[in-house]
CSV table of C-alpha atoms in Angstrom, one decimal:
chain,number,residue,atom,x,y,z
M,1,MET,CA,-81.4,39.2,25.7
M,2,LEU,CA,-79.7,38.8,22.3
M,3,PRO,CA,-80.1,35.5,20.3
M,4,VAL,CA,-76.9,33.5,20.6
M,5,GLU,CA,-77.5,30.5,18.4
M,6,HIS,CA,-75.6,30.2,15.1
M,7,ASN,CA,-78.8,29.6,13.1
M,8,ASP,CA,-80.5,32.8,14.2
M,9,PRO,CA,-80.9,34.7,10.8
M,10,ILE,CA,-78.9,37.7,11.8
M,11,ASN,CA,-76.2,35.7,13.5
M,12,ALA,CA,-76.0,33.5,10.4
M,13,LYS,CA,-75.4,36.5,8.1
M,14,ILE,CA,-72.6,37.7,10.4
M,15,LEU,CA,-71.0,34.2,10.8
M,16,ALA,CA,-71.1,33.5,7.0
M,17,ILE,CA,-68.5,36.3,6.7
M,18,SER,CA,-66.8,36.3,10.1
M,19,GLU,CA,-65.9,32.6,10.2
M,20,ASP,CA,-63.4,32.6,7.3
M,21,LYS,CA,-63.9,35.4,4.9
M,22,ILE,CA,-61.8,38.2,6.4
M,23,GLU,CA,-58.4,37.3,5.0
M,24,GLY,CA,-55.1,38.7,6.2
M,25,PHE,CA,-54.6,41.6,8.6
M,26,VAL,CA,-57.3,44.2,8.6
M,27,ARG,CA,-57.0,47.4,10.7
M,28,GLU,CA,-60.8,47.5,11.5
M,29,PRO,CA,-61.9,43.8,11.3
M,30,PHE,CA,-65.3,44.3,12.7
M,31,GLU,CA,-66.0,47.2,10.3
M,32,GLU,CA,-65.0,44.8,7.5
M,33,ILE,CA,-67.5,42.2,8.7
M,34,VAL,CA,-70.2,45.0,8.7
M,35,LYS,CA,-69.3,46.0,5.2
M,36,ARG,CA,-69.5,42.4,3.8
M,37,SER,CA,-72.5,41.1,5.8
M,38,GLY,CA,-74.8,44.1,5.4
M,39,VAL,CA,-75.5,44.1,9.2
M,40,GLY,CA,-75.1,47.3,11.2
M,41,VAL,CA,-71.9,47.9,13.2
M,42,GLU,CA,-73.5,48.0,16.6
M,43,VAL,CA,-75.4,44.8,15.9
M,44,VAL,CA,-72.4,43.0,14.6
M,45,MET,CA,-70.2,43.7,17.6
M,46,ALA,CA,-73.0,43.1,20.1
M,47,ARG,CA,-73.9,39.7,18.5
M,48,ILE,CA,-70.3,38.5,18.3
M,49,ALA,CA,-69.7,39.4,21.9
M,50,ALA,CA,-72.9,37.7,23.0
M,51,MET,CA,-72.1,34.5,21.1
M,52,LEU,CA,-68.6,34.6,22.5
M,53,ARG,CA,-70.0,34.9,26.1
M,54,ALA,CA,-72.5,32.1,25.5
M,55,GLY,CA,-69.8,29.8,24.0
M,56,THR,CA,-71.5,29.5,20.6
M,57,ILE,CA,-68.3,31.2,19.3
M,58,ARG,CA,-65.4,29.5,21.1
M,59,ARG,CA,-62.8,32.1,20.2
M,60,VAL,CA,-62.2,35.3,18.2
M,61,ARG,CA,-58.7,35.8,17.0
M,62,GLN,CA,-56.3,36.7,14.3
M,63,THR,CA,-55.1,33.4,12.9
M,64,LEU,CA,-51.6,32.8,11.6
M,65,LEU,CA,-50.1,30.6,8.9
M,66,ALA,CA,-48.3,28.8,11.7
M,67,THR,CA,-46.8,26.2,9.3
M,68,ASN,CA,-44.5,29.1,8.2
M,69,LEU,CA,-43.6,30.0,11.8
M,70,ALA,CA,-42.9,26.6,13.4
M,71,GLU,CA,-42.2,23.1,12.4
M,72,GLY,CA,-45.6,21.4,12.4
M,73,ALA,CA,-47.3,18.1,11.6
M,74,LEU,CA,-50.4,16.1,11.9
M,75,VAL,CA,-49.5,13.2,14.2
M,76,ALA,CA,-51.2,9.8,14.5
M,77,TRP,CA,-50.6,8.1,17.8
M,78,LYS,CA,-50.8,4.4,18.6
M,79,VAL,CA,-51.8,4.3,22.3
M,80,PRO,CA,-53.0,1.2,24.4
M,81,GLU,CA,-56.7,1.3,24.7
M,82,GLU,CA,-56.6,1.7,28.5
M,83,LYS,CA,-54.4,4.8,28.3
M,84,ILE,CA,-56.1,6.6,25.4
M,85,ASP,CA,-58.4,8.8,27.5
M,86,THR,CA,-55.5,9.8,29.8
M,87,ALA,CA,-53.3,10.5,26.8
M,88,PHE,CA,-56.0,12.6,25.2
M,89,ASP,CA,-56.4,14.7,28.4
M,90,TRP,CA,-52.6,15.2,28.7
M,91,MET,CA,-52.2,16.4,25.1
M,92,PHE,CA,-55.1,18.8,25.5
M,93,GLN,CA,-54.5,20.2,29.0
M,94,ARG,CA,-50.7,20.0,29.4
M,95,ASP,CA,-49.1,20.4,26.0
M,96,PRO,CA,-49.7,23.9,24.6
M,97,PHE,CA,-47.9,22.9,21.4
M,98,SER,CA,-50.6,20.4,20.6
M,99,GLY,CA,-53.6,22.0,18.8
M,100,HIS,CA,-56.4,19.7,17.5
M,101,VAL,CA,-56.7,16.6,19.7
M,102,VAL,CA,-59.1,14.1,18.2
M,103,LEU,CA,-60.0,10.5,18.7
M,104,ARG,CA,-60.7,8.9,15.2
M,105,SER,CA,-62.1,5.7,14.0
M,106,THR,CA,-62.8,3.9,10.7
M,107,ASP,CA,-66.0,2.1,9.6
M,108,THR,CA,-64.0,-1.1,9.1
M,109,SER,CA,-60.6,-2.4,10.2
M,110,SER,CA,-58.2,-0.9,7.7
M,111,ALA,CA,-54.7,0.5,7.3
M,112,GLY,CA,-53.8,2.6,10.3
M,113,SER,CA,-57.1,2.1,12.1
M,114,ASP,CA,-55.2,1.2,15.3
M,115,TYR,CA,-53.9,4.8,15.4
M,116,LYS,CA,-56.9,6.3,17.2
M,117,LEU,CA,-55.4,9.5,18.7
M,118,TRP,CA,-54.7,12.3,16.3
M,119,THR,CA,-53.2,15.7,17.1
M,120,THR,CA,-51.7,18.6,15.3
M,121,VAL,CA,-48.3,19.6,16.9
M,122,LYS,CA,-46.0,22.6,16.5
M,123,ALA,CA,-42.3,22.8,17.5
M,124,PRO,CA,-41.2,26.4,17.8
M,125,GLN,CA,-38.1,27.5,15.8
M,126,GLY,CA,-34.9,26.1,17.3
M,127,PHE,CA,-36.6,23.0,18.6
M,128,SER,CA,-37.2,19.5,17.1
M,129,LEU,CA,-40.7,18.2,16.3
M,130,GLN,CA,-39.4,14.6,16.5
M,131,THR,CA,-37.8,15.2,19.9
M,132,HIS,CA,-41.0,16.9,21.2
M,133,CYS,CA,-43.2,13.9,20.1
M,134,GLU,CA,-40.8,11.5,21.6
M,135,LEU,CA,-41.2,13.4,24.9
M,136,LEU,CA,-45.0,13.3,24.5
M,137,ALA,CA,-44.9,9.6,23.8
M,138,LYS,CA,-43.1,8.9,27.0
M,139,LYS,CA,-45.5,11.1,29.0
M,140,VAL,CA,-48.6,9.4,27.7
M,141,GLY,CA,-47.4,5.8,27.1
M,142,ALA,CA,-47.7,5.8,23.3
M,143,GLU,CA,-46.3,2.8,21.5
M,144,ARG,CA,-45.7,4.5,18.2
M,145,PHE,CA,-46.4,7.8,16.4
M,146,ARG,CA,-46.4,8.8,12.8
M,147,LEU,CA,-45.4,12.4,11.9
M,148,MET,CA,-47.1,13.8,8.8
M,149,PRO,CA,-45.8,17.3,8.1
M,150,ALA,CA,-47.6,19.3,5.4
M,151,LYS,CA,-45.7,19.6,2.2
M,152,GLY,CA,-48.3,21.9,0.7
M,153,ILE,CA,-51.7,23.5,1.6
M,154,PHE,CA,-54.5,23.7,-0.8
M,155,THR,CA,-57.5,24.6,1.4
M,156,LEU,CA,-57.6,26.3,4.8
M,157,GLY,CA,-60.7,28.0,6.1
M,158,VAL,CA,-63.4,26.8,8.5
M,159,GLY,CA,-66.7,28.3,7.6
M,160,HIS,CA,-69.4,25.9,8.9
M,161,VAL,CA,-72.4,28.2,8.5
M,162,ARG,CA,-71.5,29.0,4.9
M,163,ARG,CA,-71.0,25.3,4.1
M,164,LYS,CA,-74.3,24.0,5.5
M,165,THR,CA,-76.1,24.3,2.1
M,166,ILE,CA,-73.3,23.2,-0.2
M,167,GLU,CA,-74.3,20.4,-2.6
M,168,PRO,CA,-72.1,17.4,-3.2
M,169,GLY,CA,-69.8,18.1,-6.1
M,170,SER,CA,-69.9,21.9,-5.8
M,171,LYS,CA,-66.4,23.2,-6.6
M,172,ALA,CA,-64.5,26.2,-7.8
M,173,ASP,CA,-64.0,26.9,-11.5
M,174,GLU,CA,-60.2,26.4,-11.2
M,175,PRO,CA,-58.1,24.0,-9.2
M,176,ALA,CA,-56.9,25.1,-5.8
M,177,LYS,CA,-53.4,26.6,-5.8
M,178,MET,CA,-50.9,25.1,-3.4
M,179,MET,CA,-49.5,27.3,-0.7
M,180,PRO,CA,-45.9,26.1,0.0
M,181,VAL,CA,-44.7,25.5,3.5
M,182,GLN,CA,-41.5,27.5,4.3
M,183,LEU,CA,-40.2,28.8,7.6
M,184,VAL,CA,-39.9,32.5,8.1
M,185,GLU,CA,-37.6,33.9,10.7
M,186,LEU,CA,-38.7,36.9,12.9
M,187,ASN,CA,-36.7,39.3,15.0
M,188,GLU,CA,-37.6,40.0,18.7
M,189,HIS,CA,-39.6,43.1,17.8
M,190,GLU,CA,-41.7,41.2,15.3
M,191,TRP,CA,-42.3,38.4,17.9
M,192,ASP,CA,-43.5,41.0,20.4
M,193,VAL,CA,-46.1,42.3,17.9
M,194,LEU,CA,-47.1,38.8,16.7
M,195,LEU,CA,-47.7,37.4,20.2
M,196,ALA,CA,-50.0,40.4,21.0
M,197,LEU,CA,-51.7,40.1,17.6
M,198,LYS,CA,-52.7,36.4,17.9
M,199,ARG,CA,-54.0,36.5,21.4
M,200,GLU,CA,-57.7,35.5,21.7
M,201,PHE,CA,-60.3,38.4,22.1
M,202,THR,CA,-62.4,38.8,25.2
M,203,PRO,CA,-66.0,39.9,24.7
M,204,GLU,CA,-65.0,43.3,26.0
M,205,GLU,CA,-62.4,43.6,23.2
M,206,VAL,CA,-65.1,43.3,20.5
M,207,LYS,CA,-65.1,47.0,19.7
M,208,PRO,CA,-63.8,49.5,17.1
M,209,SER,CA,-60.1,49.9,16.8
M,210,PRO,CA,-59.3,46.6,18.6
M,211,TRP,CA,-55.6,46.8,17.9
M,212,VAL,CA,-55.0,49.8,20.1
M,213,SER,CA,-54.8,47.8,23.3
M,214,ARG,CA,-52.7,45.1,21.6
M,215,ALA,CA,-50.2,47.8,20.5
M,216,ASN,CA,-50.0,48.9,24.1
M,217,LYS,CA,-49.4,45.3,25.2
M,218,ALA,CA,-46.6,45.0,22.7
M,219,GLY,CA,-45.1,48.4,23.9
M,220,VAL,CA,-45.4,50.1,20.5
M,221,SER,CA,-47.6,52.7,18.9
M,222,VAL,CA,-50.7,51.5,17.1
M,223,GLU,CA,-49.2,52.7,13.8
M,224,GLU,CA,-46.0,50.7,14.4
M,225,PHE,CA,-48.1,47.7,15.4
M,226,CYS,CA,-50.1,47.9,12.2
M,227,ARG,CA,-47.0,48.4,10.1
M,228,VAL,CA,-45.4,45.3,11.5
M,229,ALA,CA,-48.7,43.3,11.2
M,230,GLU,CA,-49.1,44.4,7.5
M,231,ASP,CA,-45.5,43.4,6.8
M,232,LEU,CA,-46.1,40.0,8.4
M,233,ASN,CA,-49.2,39.7,6.3
M,234,ALA,CA,-47.2,40.5,3.1
M,235,ARG,CA,-44.7,37.7,4.1
M,236,LYS,CA,-47.6,35.1,4.2
M,237,ILE,CA,-47.5,34.7,8.0
M,238,VAL,CA,-50.9,36.1,8.8
M,239,GLY,CA,-54.0,34.0,8.1
M,240,ARG,CA,-57.6,35.2,8.7
M,241,PHE,CA,-59.4,37.2,11.3
M,242,SER,CA,-61.9,34.6,12.4
M,243,THR,CA,-64.8,33.9,14.8
M,244,PHE,CA,-64.5,30.1,15.5
M,245,LEU,CA,-67.8,28.3,16.3
M,246,GLU,CA,-68.0,25.6,18.9
M,247,HIS,CA,-68.6,23.0,16.2
M,248,VAL,CA,-68.2,19.8,18.3
M,249,LYS,CA,-70.3,20.3,21.4
M,250,PRO,CA,-73.9,21.5,21.5
M,251,SER,CA,-74.6,25.1,22.4
M,252,VAL,CA,-76.3,26.1,25.7
M,253,GLY,CA,-79.6,25.7,23.8
M,254,GLY,CA,-78.6,22.2,22.6
M,255,VAL,CA,-78.0,23.2,19.0
M,256,ARG,CA,-75.0,21.7,17.1
M,257,VAL,CA,-73.2,23.4,14.3
M,258,THR,CA,-71.8,20.1,13.0
M,259,ARG,CA,-72.0,16.5,14.2
M,260,PHE,CA,-69.5,14.6,12.1
M,261,ASN,CA,-66.0,15.5,10.9
M,262,ALA,CA,-64.4,13.3,8.3
M,263,LEU,CA,-60.7,13.0,7.5
M,264,PHE,CA,-60.5,11.8,3.9
M,265,HIS,CA,-57.4,9.9,2.6
M,266,TRP,CA,-56.2,9.4,-0.9
M,267,ALA,CA,-53.0,7.7,-2.2
M,268,VAL,CA,-52.0,8.9,-5.7
M,269,PRO,CA,-48.8,8.3,-7.7
M,270,ALA,CA,-45.7,10.2,-6.7
M,271,GLY,CA,-45.3,13.3,-8.8
M,272,ARG,CA,-49.1,13.9,-9.0
M,273,GLU,CA,-49.6,15.3,-5.5
M,274,VAL,CA,-49.8,18.9,-6.5
M,275,GLU,CA,-52.3,18.2,-9.3
M,276,THR,CA,-54.4,16.0,-7.1
M,277,GLY,CA,-54.4,18.5,-4.2
M,278,GLY,CA,-55.6,21.1,-6.6
M,279,GLU,CA,-58.5,19.0,-7.9
M,280,VAL,CA,-59.5,17.9,-4.4
M,281,GLY,CA,-59.0,21.3,-2.8
M,282,ARG,CA,-61.3,23.1,-5.2
M,283,HIS,CA,-64.4,21.3,-3.6
M,284,HIS,CA,-66.3,23.9,-1.5
M,285,ILE,CA,-67.2,21.5,1.3
M,286,LEU,CA,-63.6,21.1,2.4
M,287,THR,CA,-62.3,23.1,5.3
M,288,HIS,CA,-58.7,21.7,5.0
M,289,CYS,CA,-56.8,20.0,2.2
M,290,TYR,CA,-53.1,19.1,2.5
M,291,TRP,CA,-50.3,17.1,0.8
M,292,ARG,CA,-49.0,14.9,3.6
M,293,GLU,CA,-47.0,11.7,3.4
M,294,ALA,CA,-48.7,9.2,5.7
M,295,GLY,CA,-46.2,6.3,5.0
M,296,PRO,CA,-46.7,2.5,4.9
M,297,GLU,CA,-48.8,2.4,8.1
M,298,PHE,CA,-51.6,4.2,6.1
M,299,ARG,CA,-50.9,2.6,2.7
M,300,ASN,CA,-48.8,5.6,1.5
M,301,VAL,CA,-51.7,8.1,1.6
M,302,ASN,CA,-50.4,11.5,0.4
M,303,ILE,CA,-53.5,13.7,0.0
M,304,MET,CA,-55.7,14.4,3.1
M,305,ALA,CA,-58.8,16.7,3.4
M,306,VAL,CA,-61.3,17.5,6.1
M,307,ALA,CA,-65.1,18.0,5.8
M,308,HIS,CA,-67.7,18.7,8.5
M,309,GLY,CA,-71.4,18.2,8.6
M,310,THR,CA,-74.5,17.1,10.5
M,311,ASP,CA,-75.3,14.1,8.4
M,312,LYS,CA,-72.8,11.3,7.8
M,313,ARG,CA,-74.5,10.1,4.7
M,314,VAL,CA,-74.2,13.5,3.1
M,315,LEU,CA,-70.5,13.7,3.9
M,316,LEU,CA,-70.0,10.4,2.2
M,317,GLU,CA,-71.9,11.8,-0.8
M,318,HIS,CA,-69.4,14.7,-0.9
M,319,LYS,CA,-66.6,12.1,-0.8
M,320,THR,CA,-68.1,10.1,-3.6
M,321,ALA,CA,-68.4,13.3,-5.7
M,322,ILE,CA,-64.7,14.1,-5.1
M,323,ASP,CA,-63.7,10.5,-6.0
M,324,GLN,CA,-65.7,10.8,-9.2
M,325,HIS,CA,-64.0,14.1,-10.1
M,326,LEU,CA,-60.6,12.5,-9.6
M,327,ARG,CA,-61.6,9.6,-12.0
M,328,THR,CA,-62.9,12.2,-14.5
M,329,SER,CA,-59.6,14.0,-14.2
M,330,GLU,CA,-57.8,10.7,-14.9
M,331,ILE,CA,-55.9,10.7,-11.6
M,332,PRO,CA,-55.4,7.1,-10.4
M,333,VAL,CA,-56.1,6.5,-6.8
M,334,SER,CA,-54.6,3.3,-5.4
M,335,TYR,CA,-56.2,3.6,-2.0
M,336,THR,CA,-58.7,5.8,-0.1
M,337,ASN,CA,-60.3,5.8,3.3
M,338,VAL,CA,-62.2,7.9,5.8
M,339,PHE,CA,-61.3,8.5,9.4
M,340,TRP,CA,-64.2,9.8,11.5
M,341,GLY,CA,-63.7,12.2,14.4
M,342,GLY,CA,-65.1,11.4,17.8
M,343,ARG,CA,-64.2,13.1,21.0
M,344,SER,CA,-62.2,16.3,20.2
M,345,GLU,CA,-60.8,19.4,21.7
M,346,ILE,CA,-59.4,22.3,19.6
M,347,LYS,CA,-57.0,25.1,20.6
M,348,PRO,CA,-54.4,27.1,18.8
M,349,SER,CA,-50.9,25.5,18.9
M,350,GLU,CA,-48.4,27.7,20.7
M,351,ILE,CA,-45.5,28.7,18.5
M,352,SER,CA,-43.4,31.0,20.7
M,353,PRO,CA,-39.7,29.8,21.3
M,354,ARG,CA,-39.8,31.8,24.6
M,355,LEU,CA,-42.8,29.9,25.9
M,356,TYR,CA,-41.3,26.6,24.7
M,357,HIS,CA,-38.2,27.3,26.9
M,358,GLU,CA,-40.5,27.9,29.9
M,359,TRP,CA,-42.6,24.7,29.2
M,360,LEU,CA,-39.5,22.5,28.8
M,361,SER,CA,-38.1,23.8,32.0
M,362,GLU,CA,-41.3,23.0,33.8
M,363,GLN,CA,-41.3,19.5,32.4
M,364,GLY,CA,-37.8,19.0,33.7
M,365,LYS,CA,-39.0,20.0,37.2
M,366,ASN,CA,-41.8,17.5,36.9
């Protein structure tokens, strides 16, 4: 029986690459993992498939820069305490357009700490994010919600194994460059390829030439499938080919990849968001860093970042190092906070206008 824990030495070598180092669309993604990890091809595919079956890896898929395909936002929800678990379950189980669903708390009562349910939400092109969230609020009994769309992305890539040994203050030589958020329109043919491209892999699909079956599903030749995928990649729609670890729940062997996830908040002067995001986003510990406007409920926070780890104290040391770097960079911070993640479920947000039509029709029936 193959080892399936993330901390097995061979698995760790594979995961250090496969989690977030295969950027864009690659015709032979597993061969690329082989080339960059130094592990043999048969071993790489057997280990990834075994970890996927065991649940150590929760999904293998081609990610998309979905912020460029659908209107999206981080949403904080104010829900009565007695309804919060039901609201959590409804968002996770019955709304395919909600992705991350997380209960968050702060160490002390502070701005926005009564917003305990946090989700990422996408509204496919042609539909309104505001209207969708109003519908969700009615379904779950939310009193209020705050939409926080990304205005710019500085860091995006979840590599937990690679980040386990990062020291507080470790950062890139240059500031992170901001990726702007801009919607891209696709034709029906491109949607056909995209929907086949992004579907999660089964263990049986972890094999050479994995796009052949996807091309068949899309009703096109593999050459045409790859041509469209490469064009989408050039248009900044395709993200990474990734193996996502189950980083919240323990594995079958009781091993956790991470234990804590921290959502860091900073409020900086208007006009300095791009500069600040670049300085924050260059820190290696961060899996996400965005410019988002949180509004007065959160004391006008405008830079947010996420870090994961097994030790809360160490995560706070990383936060302290970032704060110190901002002071050294002479960037004034009027307010900062940390929201800690508790119960969470993570799934890709659906972005297909076709599927939104079907879902909306089903809600009408209900």
